[in-house]
DNA sequence: TTGTAAATGAGAATCACTTGCAATTATAGC
DNA sequence: GCTATAATTGCAAGTGATTCTCATTTACAA
């Protein structure tokens, strides 16, 4: 078995390594998608049939709190999770096909930084996401 | 009675002007705050005691769809509403005192515009909001 | 004044997520 | 390895926000 970075971090922080946690971590590390709790649950059950949805929620809560994964709001009513990326990025979700386009806009980071300094704010969370139609879906409609 | 712009717009689009809609609109126009459905409901009941929360939700849904008001996610689990502002702006919510700071960052609009052109996207919604601690609250803690 | 479709109120339903609790289980110490 | 113990889990019930169903009311065109 290869020592996954997430497992190592969990262990180092004093958390126990259970089969269900291991499986959720594996799913998160393998799929470089933006999985929601339900998909995470479905994929996890394939490797740990008795895992519960509650445990999935509890696991992502721990990982999030440790800064190992990030939760995004992608225009749907539920959250999506992703291992924390080397380079921070934001998301555009196509309303037509569901595709998620990741992008980076350094200007946004700069704008936030300037605002924080000017107003004396300490920024804790940044929520930035777009929805609309991708090039393909626009073609399939007028324009 | 002064003919409120929201009422006029509603009427023009073929919607009926009911007492409850009139009241919700008034509350939205009077308070230049970011009200959530519950506050909107409480304020509306003072002028229309029998109004229901469902009607508040139905009313803001109609107004939103008509582009007369905007719904924001300010870090809480529920939405907040505001009449659509002349100049678009974003929000920072203080985790300590709840204060909402409005700000404008033209750079963000530019970044979005550039992204849309580069990737051929049609942007429909932009979600951009920050949370953290305001200057006052930072003083009241370390740093 | 009336007919009719739109809107409302009350409460049930839904959805994503959280929690209580008894049963498991990881793991530190022997 | 065996044990004690506290962390973790599964399940089911609980939440909070929002939506929906449906019988009743009401706006408003004619
Ligand atoms: Mn999803
Ligand atoms: Mn609120
Ligand atoms: Zn698309
Ligand atoms: Zn504050």
mmCIF file of C-alpha atoms (C1' of nucleotides) and ligand atoms in Angstrom:
data_model
loop_
_atom_site.group_PDB
_atom_site.id
_atom_site.type_symbol
_atom_site.label_atom_id
_atom_site.label_comp_id
_atom_site.label_asym_id
_atom_site.label_seq_id
_atom_site.Cartn_x
_atom_site.Cartn_y
_atom_site.Cartn_z
ATOM 1 C CA UNK A 1 0.000 0.000 0.000
ATOM 2 C CA UNK A 2 1.187 3.483 -0.856
ATOM 3 C CA UNK A 3 1.083 6.008 1.996
ATOM 4 C CA UNK A 4 -1.395 8.619 0.817
ATOM 5 C CA UNK A 5 -0.585 12.156 1.869
ATOM 6 C CA UNK A 6 -4.084 12.629 3.246
ATOM 7 C CA UNK A 7 -3.837 9.481 5.371
ATOM 8 C CA UNK A 8 -0.457 10.526 6.670
ATOM 9 C CA UNK A 9 -1.743 13.967 7.616
ATOM 10 C CA UNK A 10 -4.804 12.529 9.317
ATOM 11 C CA UNK A 11 -2.710 10.110 11.293
ATOM 12 C CA UNK A 12 -0.179 12.776 12.250
ATOM 13 C CA UNK A 13 -2.966 14.916 13.670
ATOM 14 C CA UNK A 14 -4.030 12.144 16.003
ATOM 15 C CA UNK A 15 -7.072 10.906 14.108
ATOM 16 C CA UNK A 16 -7.705 7.194 13.791
ATOM 17 C CA UNK A 17 -7.429 5.549 10.423
ATOM 18 C CA UNK A 18 -10.614 3.597 9.860
ATOM 19 C CA UNK A 19 -11.570 1.649 6.764
ATOM 20 C CA UNK A 20 -14.266 4.179 5.939
ATOM 21 C CA UNK A 21 -11.948 7.146 6.244
ATOM 22 C CA UNK A 22 -9.336 5.429 4.144
ATOM 23 C CA UNK A 23 -11.912 4.749 1.451
ATOM 24 C CA UNK A 24 -13.302 8.281 1.399
ATOM 25 C CA UNK A 25 -9.776 9.645 1.137
ATOM 26 C CA UNK A 26 -8.949 7.262 -1.689
ATOM 27 C CA UNK A 27 -12.021 8.301 -3.639
ATOM 28 C CA UNK A 28 -11.173 11.957 -3.136
ATOM 29 C CA UNK A 29 -7.582 11.484 -4.234
ATOM 30 C CA UNK A 30 -8.330 9.262 -7.196
ATOM 31 C CA UNK A 31 -11.081 11.243 -8.861
ATOM 32 C CA UNK A 32 -9.883 14.711 -9.658
ATOM 33 C CA UNK A 33 -13.501 15.785 -10.004
ATOM 34 C CA UNK A 34 -15.708 17.912 -7.804
ATOM 35 C CA UNK A 35 -17.700 15.313 -5.949
ATOM 36 C CA UNK A 36 -20.691 16.076 -3.808
ATOM 37 C CA UNK A 37 -21.468 14.111 -0.640
ATOM 38 C CA UNK A 38 -23.838 11.751 -2.396
ATOM 39 C CA UNK A 39 -21.389 10.813 -5.187
ATOM 40 C CA UNK A 40 -18.663 10.425 -2.617
ATOM 41 C CA UNK A 41 -20.991 8.134 -0.700
ATOM 42 C CA UNK A 42 -21.860 6.036 -3.753
ATOM 43 C CA UNK A 43 -18.243 5.623 -4.771
ATOM 44 C CA UNK A 44 -17.182 4.852 -1.224
ATOM 45 C CA UNK A 45 -19.814 2.115 -0.775
ATOM 46 C CA UNK A 46 -18.239 0.179 -3.613
ATOM 47 C CA UNK A 47 -15.176 -0.309 -1.434
ATOM 48 C CA UNK A 48 -16.843 -0.174 1.990
ATOM 49 C CA UNK A 49 -20.460 -1.314 1.529
ATOM 50 C CA UNK A 50 -21.540 -0.575 5.079
ATOM 51 C CA UNK A 51 -20.312 3.013 5.179
ATOM 52 C CA UNK A 52 -23.015 5.533 5.982
ATOM 53 C CA UNK A 53 -23.712 8.928 4.478
ATOM 54 C CA UNK A 54 -23.246 10.416 7.931
ATOM 55 C CA UNK A 55 -19.700 9.110 8.037
ATOM 56 C CA UNK A 56 -18.991 10.650 4.664
ATOM 57 C CA UNK A 57 -20.168 14.007 5.987
ATOM 58 C CA UNK A 58 -18.182 13.567 9.167
ATOM 59 C CA UNK A 59 -15.063 12.644 7.224
ATOM 60 C CA UNK A 60 -15.180 15.582 4.846
ATOM 61 C CA UNK A 61 -15.803 17.843 7.845
ATOM 62 C CA UNK A 62 -12.597 16.637 9.459
ATOM 63 C CA UNK A 63 -10.606 16.930 6.248
ATOM 64 C CA UNK A 64 -11.944 20.393 5.563
ATOM 65 C CA UNK A 65 -11.180 21.570 9.047
ATOM 66 C CA UNK A 66 -7.633 20.297 8.633
ATOM 67 C CA UNK A 67 -7.306 22.185 5.373
ATOM 68 C CA UNK A 68 -6.766 19.021 3.320
ATOM 69 C CA UNK A 69 -9.816 19.440 1.123
ATOM 70 C CA UNK A 70 -11.940 22.390 0.065
ATOM 71 C CA UNK A 71 -15.682 22.695 -0.285
ATOM 72 C CA UNK A 72 -17.136 24.678 -3.148
ATOM 73 C CA UNK A 73 -20.544 26.024 -3.984
ATOM 74 C CA UNK A 74 -20.972 25.382 -7.687
ATOM 75 C CA UNK A 75 -24.453 26.735 -8.229
ATOM 76 C CA UNK A 76 -26.255 23.679 -6.931
ATOM 77 C CA UNK A 77 -27.938 23.397 -3.553
ATOM 78 C CA UNK A 78 -25.225 21.185 -2.152
ATOM 79 C CA UNK A 79 -21.501 21.433 -1.657
ATOM 80 C CA UNK A 80 -18.736 19.845 -3.746
ATOM 81 C CA UNK A 81 -15.370 18.689 -2.505
ATOM 82 C CA UNK A 82 -11.898 18.602 -3.953
ATOM 83 C CA UNK A 83 -8.442 17.972 -2.518
ATOM 84 C CA UNK A 84 -6.815 21.333 -1.927
ATOM 85 C CA UNK A 85 -5.027 22.249 -5.156
ATOM 86 C CA UNK A 86 -1.435 23.458 -5.388
ATOM 87 C CA UNK A 87 -2.548 26.522 -7.313
ATOM 88 C CA UNK A 88 -5.784 28.064 -6.047
ATOM 89 C CA UNK A 89 -8.493 28.309 -8.664
ATOM 90 C CA UNK A 90 -12.145 29.137 -9.081
ATOM 91 C CA UNK A 91 -14.995 27.428 -10.894
ATOM 92 C CA UNK A 92 -17.415 28.063 -13.706
ATOM 93 C CA UNK A 93 -20.269 25.578 -14.003
ATOM 94 C CA UNK A 94 -22.190 25.172 -17.255
ATOM 95 C CA UNK A 95 -25.916 25.240 -16.693
ATOM 96 C CA UNK A 96 -26.378 23.335 -19.934
ATOM 97 C CA UNK A 97 -24.074 20.356 -19.623
ATOM 98 C CA UNK A 98 -22.889 20.493 -16.030
ATOM 99 C CA UNK A 99 -19.269 20.768 -17.042
ATOM 100 C CA UNK A 100 -17.023 22.539 -14.543
ATOM 101 C CA UNK A 101 -14.292 24.781 -15.902
ATOM 102 C CA UNK A 102 -11.518 25.665 -13.509
ATOM 103 C CA UNK A 103 -9.792 28.972 -13.927
ATOM 104 C CA UNK A 104 -7.428 31.217 -12.110
ATOM 105 C CA UNK A 105 -7.751 34.977 -11.987
ATOM 106 C CA UNK A 106 -4.781 36.510 -10.177
ATOM 107 C CA UNK A 107 -6.568 39.856 -10.408
ATOM 108 C CA UNK A 108 -9.204 38.605 -8.032
ATOM 109 C CA UNK A 109 -6.645 37.628 -5.428
ATOM 110 C CA UNK A 110 -5.056 41.054 -5.792
ATOM 111 C CA UNK A 111 -8.408 42.800 -5.470
ATOM 112 C CA UNK A 112 -9.158 40.877 -2.274
ATOM 113 C CA UNK A 113 -5.747 41.666 -0.861
ATOM 114 C CA UNK A 114 -6.138 45.384 -1.567
ATOM 115 C CA UNK A 115 -9.612 45.466 -0.075
ATOM 116 C CA UNK A 116 -8.418 43.726 3.071
ATOM 117 C CA UNK A 117 -5.616 46.221 3.550
ATOM 118 C CA UNK A 118 -7.675 49.283 2.765
ATOM 119 C CA UNK A 119 -10.505 48.297 5.134
ATOM 120 C CA UNK A 120 -8.394 46.561 7.746
ATOM 121 C CA UNK A 121 -10.183 43.263 7.226
ATOM 122 C CA UNK A 122 -8.949 39.775 7.945
ATOM 123 C CA UNK A 123 -10.336 37.568 5.198
ATOM 124 C CA UNK A 124 -11.221 34.019 6.237
ATOM 125 C CA UNK A 125 -13.233 32.657 3.338
ATOM 126 C CA UNK A 126 -13.586 33.616 -0.295
ATOM 127 C CA UNK A 127 -16.520 32.383 -2.271
ATOM 128 C CA UNK A 128 -16.178 33.004 -5.977
ATOM 129 C CA UNK A 129 -17.945 30.948 -8.599
ATOM 130 C CA UNK A 130 -19.668 31.495 -11.878
ATOM 131 C CA UNK A 131 -22.440 29.766 -13.772
ATOM 132 C CA UNK A 132 -23.586 30.186 -17.341
ATOM 133 C CA UNK A 133 -23.210 28.390 -20.663
ATOM 134 C CA UNK A 134 -20.009 26.961 -22.071
ATOM 135 C CA UNK A 135 -18.966 27.470 -25.687
ATOM 136 C CA UNK A 136 -20.440 24.125 -26.757
ATOM 137 C CA UNK A 137 -23.766 24.717 -25.110
ATOM 138 C CA UNK A 138 -23.983 28.238 -26.507
ATOM 139 C CA UNK A 139 -23.539 26.820 -29.995
ATOM 140 C CA UNK A 140 -26.396 24.423 -29.401
ATOM 141 C CA UNK A 141 -28.663 27.344 -28.655
ATOM 142 C CA UNK A 142 -29.070 30.696 -30.383
ATOM 143 C CA UNK A 143 -25.864 32.759 -30.620
ATOM 144 C CA UNK B 1 -49.244 56.943 -2.353
ATOM 145 C CA UNK B 2 -46.105 57.139 -4.435
ATOM 146 C CA UNK B 3 -45.889 54.653 -7.295
ATOM 147 C CA UNK B 4 -42.980 52.451 -6.287
ATOM 148 C CA UNK B 5 -40.758 51.378 -9.147
ATOM 149 C CA UNK B 6 -41.009 47.756 -8.102
ATOM 150 C CA UNK B 7 -44.806 47.855 -8.063
ATOM 151 C CA UNK B 8 -44.884 49.508 -11.446
ATOM 152 C CA UNK B 9 -42.570 46.902 -12.904
ATOM 153 C CA UNK B 10 -44.564 44.053 -11.412
ATOM 154 C CA UNK B 11 -47.785 45.440 -12.765
ATOM 155 C CA UNK B 12 -46.279 46.074 -16.192
ATOM 156 C CA UNK B 13 -45.231 42.450 -16.434
ATOM 157 C CA UNK B 14 -48.758 41.266 -15.885
ATOM 158 C CA UNK B 15 -48.531 40.258 -12.247
ATOM 159 C CA UNK B 16 -51.332 41.093 -9.865
ATOM 160 C CA UNK B 17 -50.764 43.614 -7.137
ATOM 161 C CA UNK B 18 -51.848 42.037 -3.891
ATOM 162 C CA UNK B 19 -51.579 43.537 -0.436
ATOM 163 C CA UNK B 20 -48.920 41.037 0.533
ATOM 164 C CA UNK B 21 -46.786 41.735 -2.527
ATOM 165 C CA UNK B 22 -47.104 45.450 -1.969
ATOM 166 C CA UNK B 23 -45.971 45.039 1.625
ATOM 167 C CA UNK B 24 -42.982 42.836 0.805
ATOM 168 C CA UNK B 25 -41.919 45.329 -1.846
ATOM 169 C CA UNK B 26 -42.258 48.218 0.571
ATOM 170 C CA UNK B 27 -40.128 46.475 3.165
ATOM 171 C CA UNK B 28 -37.490 45.701 0.572
ATOM 172 C CA UNK B 29 -37.432 49.280 -0.697
ATOM 173 C CA UNK B 30 -37.445 50.924 2.696
ATOM 174 C CA UNK B 31 -34.739 48.978 4.444
ATOM 175 C CA UNK B 32 -31.502 49.237 2.538
ATOM 176 C CA UNK B 33 -30.255 46.202 4.436
ATOM 177 C CA UNK B 34 -29.689 42.631 3.371
ATOM 178 C CA UNK B 35 -32.788 40.941 4.679
ATOM 179 C CA UNK B 36 -33.271 37.216 4.811
ATOM 180 C CA UNK B 37 -36.662 35.585 4.237
ATOM 181 C CA UNK B 38 -37.445 35.379 7.941
ATOM 182 C CA UNK B 39 -36.719 39.069 8.651
ATOM 183 C CA UNK B 40 -38.653 40.012 5.561
ATOM 184 C CA UNK B 41 -41.529 37.906 6.891
ATOM 185 C CA UNK B 42 -41.412 39.479 10.359
ATOM 186 C CA UNK B 43 -41.334 43.003 8.983
ATOM 187 C CA UNK B 44 -44.078 42.246 6.493
ATOM 188 C CA UNK B 45 -46.427 40.816 9.144
ATOM 189 C CA UNK B 46 -46.448 44.162 10.887
ATOM 190 C CA UNK B 47 -48.261 45.607 7.890
ATOM 191 C CA UNK B 48 -50.057 42.469 6.701
ATOM 192 C CA UNK B 49 -50.521 40.206 9.756
ATOM 193 C CA UNK B 50 -51.939 37.269 7.831
ATOM 194 C CA UNK B 51 -49.139 37.037 5.277
ATOM 195 C CA UNK B 52 -47.396 33.684 5.200
ATOM 196 C CA UNK B 53 -43.736 32.837 4.920
ATOM 197 C CA UNK B 54 -44.542 30.907 1.757
ATOM 198 C CA UNK B 55 -45.860 34.069 0.160
ATOM 199 C CA UNK B 56 -42.678 35.908 1.089
ATOM 200 C CA UNK B 57 -40.667 33.220 -0.661
ATOM 201 C CA UNK B 58 -42.994 33.285 -3.655
ATOM 202 C CA UNK B 59 -42.756 37.044 -3.886
ATOM 203 C CA UNK B 60 -38.984 37.240 -3.762
ATOM 204 C CA UNK B 61 -38.836 34.455 -6.334
ATOM 205 C CA UNK B 62 -40.920 36.511 -8.729
ATOM 206 C CA UNK B 63 -38.936 39.686 -8.082
ATOM 207 C CA UNK B 64 -35.653 37.872 -8.513
ATOM 208 C CA UNK B 65 -36.729 36.292 -11.735
ATOM 209 C CA UNK B 66 -37.711 39.724 -13.005
ATOM 210 C CA UNK B 67 -34.302 41.055 -12.083
ATOM 211 C CA UNK B 68 -35.709 43.569 -9.595
ATOM 212 C CA UNK B 69 -33.954 42.163 -6.554
ATOM 213 C CA UNK B 70 -30.838 40.092 -6.024
ATOM 214 C CA UNK B 71 -30.213 37.213 -3.680
ATOM 215 C CA UNK B 72 -26.854 36.914 -1.984
ATOM 216 C CA UNK B 73 -25.099 34.186 -0.078
ATOM 217 C CA UNK B 74 -23.422 35.967 2.822
ATOM 218 C CA UNK B 75 -21.832 33.050 4.604
ATOM 219 C CA UNK B 76 -24.982 31.960 6.402
ATOM 220 C CA UNK B 77 -27.110 28.979 5.480
ATOM 221 C CA UNK B 78 -29.869 31.136 4.052
ATOM 222 C CA UNK B 79 -30.128 33.756 1.350
ATOM 223 C CA UNK B 80 -30.341 37.525 1.730
ATOM 224 C CA UNK B 81 -32.186 39.913 -0.528
ATOM 225 C CA UNK B 82 -31.583 43.451 -1.699
ATOM 226 C CA UNK B 83 -33.102 45.620 -4.410
ATOM 227 C CA UNK B 84 -30.787 45.541 -7.382
ATOM 228 C CA UNK B 85 -28.270 48.374 -6.889
ATOM 229 C CA UNK B 86 -27.355 50.949 -9.512
ATOM 230 C CA UNK B 87 -23.698 50.089 -9.130
ATOM 231 C CA UNK B 88 -23.021 46.385 -8.702
ATOM 232 C CA UNK B 89 -21.153 45.499 -5.557
ATOM 233 C CA UNK B 90 -20.046 42.547 -3.504
ATOM 234 C CA UNK B 91 -20.198 41.722 0.199
ATOM 235 C CA UNK B 92 -17.894 41.016 3.083
ATOM 236 C CA UNK B 93 -19.565 39.665 6.225
ATOM 237 C CA UNK B 94 -17.854 39.911 9.605
ATOM 238 C CA UNK B 95 -17.946 36.608 11.437
ATOM 239 C CA UNK B 96 -17.532 38.485 14.705
ATOM 240 C CA UNK B 97 -20.233 41.148 14.626
ATOM 241 C CA UNK B 98 -22.319 40.212 11.603
ATOM 242 C CA UNK B 99 -21.692 43.542 9.932
ATOM 243 C CA UNK B 100 -21.873 43.508 6.137
ATOM 244 C CA UNK B 101 -19.403 45.671 4.237
ATOM 245 C CA UNK B 102 -20.258 46.392 0.642
ATOM 246 C CA UNK B 103 -17.433 46.955 -1.774
ATOM 247 C CA UNK B 104 -16.828 47.234 -5.450
ATOM 248 C CA UNK B 105 -13.864 45.704 -7.205
ATOM 249 C CA UNK B 106 -13.853 46.685 -10.881
ATOM 250 C CA UNK B 107 -10.939 44.303 -11.345
ATOM 251 C CA UNK B 108 -13.233 41.388 -10.629
ATOM 252 C CA UNK B 109 -15.682 42.458 -13.302
ATOM 253 C CA UNK B 110 -12.786 42.825 -15.738
ATOM 254 C CA UNK B 111 -11.420 39.415 -14.824
ATOM 255 C CA UNK B 112 -14.807 37.820 -15.434
ATOM 256 C CA UNK B 113 -15.204 39.610 -18.733
ATOM 257 C CA UNK B 114 -11.786 38.471 -19.930
ATOM 258 C CA UNK B 115 -12.415 34.910 -18.857
ATOM 259 C CA UNK B 116 -15.744 34.834 -20.662
ATOM 260 C CA UNK B 117 -14.184 36.049 -23.892
ATOM 261 C CA UNK B 118 -11.139 33.826 -23.694
ATOM 262 C CA UNK B 119 -13.172 30.667 -23.034
ATOM 263 C CA UNK B 120 -16.240 31.613 -25.048
ATOM 264 C CA UNK B 121 -18.485 31.463 -22.003
ATOM 265 C CA UNK B 122 -21.776 33.198 -21.427
ATOM 266 C CA UNK B 123 -21.847 34.173 -17.753
ATOM 267 C CA UNK B 124 -25.251 34.076 -16.088
ATOM 268 C CA UNK B 125 -24.513 34.331 -12.397
ATOM 269 C CA UNK B 126 -21.570 35.563 -10.388
ATOM 270 C CA UNK B 127 -21.226 34.570 -6.787
ATOM 271 C CA UNK B 128 -18.543 36.515 -4.987
ATOM 272 C CA UNK B 129 -18.544 37.081 -1.260
ATOM 273 C CA UNK B 130 -16.074 37.190 1.554
ATOM 274 C CA UNK B 131 -16.197 36.462 5.264
ATOM 275 C CA UNK B 132 -13.693 37.230 7.978
ATOM 276 C CA UNK B 133 -13.184 39.779 10.736
ATOM 277 C CA UNK B 134 -13.677 43.518 10.446
ATOM 278 C CA UNK B 135 -11.189 46.012 11.840
ATOM 279 C CA UNK B 136 -13.170 46.433 15.073
ATOM 280 C CA UNK B 137 -13.484 42.736 15.708
ATOM 281 C CA UNK B 138 -9.813 42.147 14.951
ATOM 282 C CA UNK B 139 -8.903 44.700 17.599
ATOM 283 C CA UNK B 140 -11.044 42.877 20.115
ATOM 284 C CA UNK B 141 -9.008 39.742 19.530
ATOM 285 C CA UNK B 142 -5.282 39.212 19.202
ATOM 286 C CA UNK B 143 -3.691 41.237 16.395
ATOM 287 C "C1'" DT C 1 -71.104 42.685 -11.157
ATOM 288 C "C1'" DT C 2 -69.092 38.491 -12.458
ATOM 289 C "C1'" DG C 3 -66.216 34.854 -14.161
ATOM 290 C "C1'" DT C 4 -61.870 33.075 -14.059
ATOM 291 C "C1'" DA C 5 -57.269 32.481 -13.435
ATOM 292 C "C1'" DA C 6 -53.803 34.045 -10.258
ATOM 293 C "C1'" DA C 7 -52.406 34.289 -5.605
ATOM 294 C "C1'" DT C 8 -52.612 33.031 -0.808
ATOM 295 C "C1'" DG C 9 -52.363 30.406 3.833
ATOM 296 C "C1'" DA C 10 -51.603 26.365 6.233
ATOM 297 C "C1'" DG C 11 -49.312 22.606 6.611
ATOM 298 C "C1'" DA C 12 -46.980 18.673 4.590
ATOM 299 C "C1'" DA C 13 -42.997 17.560 1.977
ATOM 300 C "C1'" DT C 14 -38.200 17.846 0.409
ATOM 301 C "C1'" DC C 15 -33.302 18.330 0.580
ATOM 302 C "C1'" DA C 16 -28.938 18.723 2.457
ATOM 303 C "C1'" DC C 17 -26.926 18.132 6.393
ATOM 304 C "C1'" DT C 18 -26.423 17.213 11.613
ATOM 305 C "C1'" DT C 19 -27.001 14.778 15.854
ATOM 306 C "C1'" DG C 20 -28.073 11.261 19.668
ATOM 307 C "C1'" DC C 21 -27.016 6.974 21.028
ATOM 308 C "C1'" DA C 22 -25.881 2.252 21.369
ATOM 309 C "C1'" DA C 23 -22.686 -0.843 19.157
ATOM 310 C "C1'" DT C 24 -17.908 -1.156 16.952
ATOM 311 C "C1'" DT C 25 -13.258 -0.685 16.598
ATOM 312 C "C1'" DA C 26 -8.522 1.570 16.440
ATOM 313 C "C1'" DT C 27 -4.789 1.813 19.116
ATOM 314 C "C1'" DA C 28 -1.851 2.790 23.333
ATOM 315 C "C1'" DG C 29 -0.052 0.115 27.086
ATOM 316 C "C1'" DC C 30 0.775 -4.126 29.051
ATOM 317 C "C1'" DG D 1 -1.326 -10.738 21.306
ATOM 318 C "C1'" DC D 2 -4.733 -9.094 24.802
ATOM 319 C "C1'" DT D 3 -7.229 -5.221 27.028
ATOM 320 C "C1'" DA D 4 -9.076 -1.058 28.314
ATOM 321 C "C1'" DT D 5 -10.767 3.063 26.635
ATOM 322 C "C1'" DA D 6 -11.998 6.620 24.001
ATOM 323 C "C1'" DA D 7 -12.782 7.565 19.092
ATOM 324 C "C1'" DT D 8 -15.691 6.307 15.375
ATOM 325 C "C1'" DT D 9 -19.576 4.392 13.159
ATOM 326 C "C1'" DG D 10 -24.445 3.235 11.569
ATOM 327 C "C1'" DC D 11 -28.919 4.168 11.951
ATOM 328 C "C1'" DA D 12 -32.611 6.820 12.707
ATOM 329 C "C1'" DA D 13 -34.494 10.924 14.226
ATOM 330 C "C1'" DG D 14 -33.936 15.903 14.068
ATOM 331 C "C1'" DT D 15 -32.978 20.562 11.730
ATOM 332 C "C1'" DG D 16 -33.397 24.584 8.997
ATOM 333 C "C1'" DA D 17 -34.338 26.509 4.745
ATOM 334 C "C1'" DT D 18 -37.180 26.360 1.030
ATOM 335 C "C1'" DT D 19 -40.878 24.333 -1.927
ATOM 336 C "C1'" DC D 20 -45.133 22.275 -2.869
ATOM 337 C "C1'" DT D 21 -50.213 20.818 -2.535
ATOM 338 C "C1'" DC D 22 -54.611 22.110 -2.394
ATOM 339 C "C1'" DA D 23 -58.664 24.271 -0.832
ATOM 340 C "C1'" DT D 24 -60.017 29.055 -0.367
ATOM 341 C "C1'" DT D 25 -59.622 33.888 -1.451
ATOM 342 C "C1'" DT D 26 -58.996 37.714 -4.475
ATOM 343 C "C1'" DA D 27 -57.486 40.784 -8.379
ATOM 344 C "C1'" DC D 28 -59.092 42.501 -12.295
ATOM 345 C "C1'" DA D 29 -60.693 42.061 -17.318
ATOM 346 C "C1'" DA D 30 -64.941 42.188 -19.502
HETATM 347 MN MN1 LIG E 1 -23.593 18.194 -7.571
HETATM 348 MN MN1 LIG E 2 -29.162 36.145 7.868
HETATM 349 ZN ZN1 LIG E 3 -22.119 23.300 -21.392
HETATM 350 ZN ZN1 LIG E 4 -16.916 42.643 13.088
#
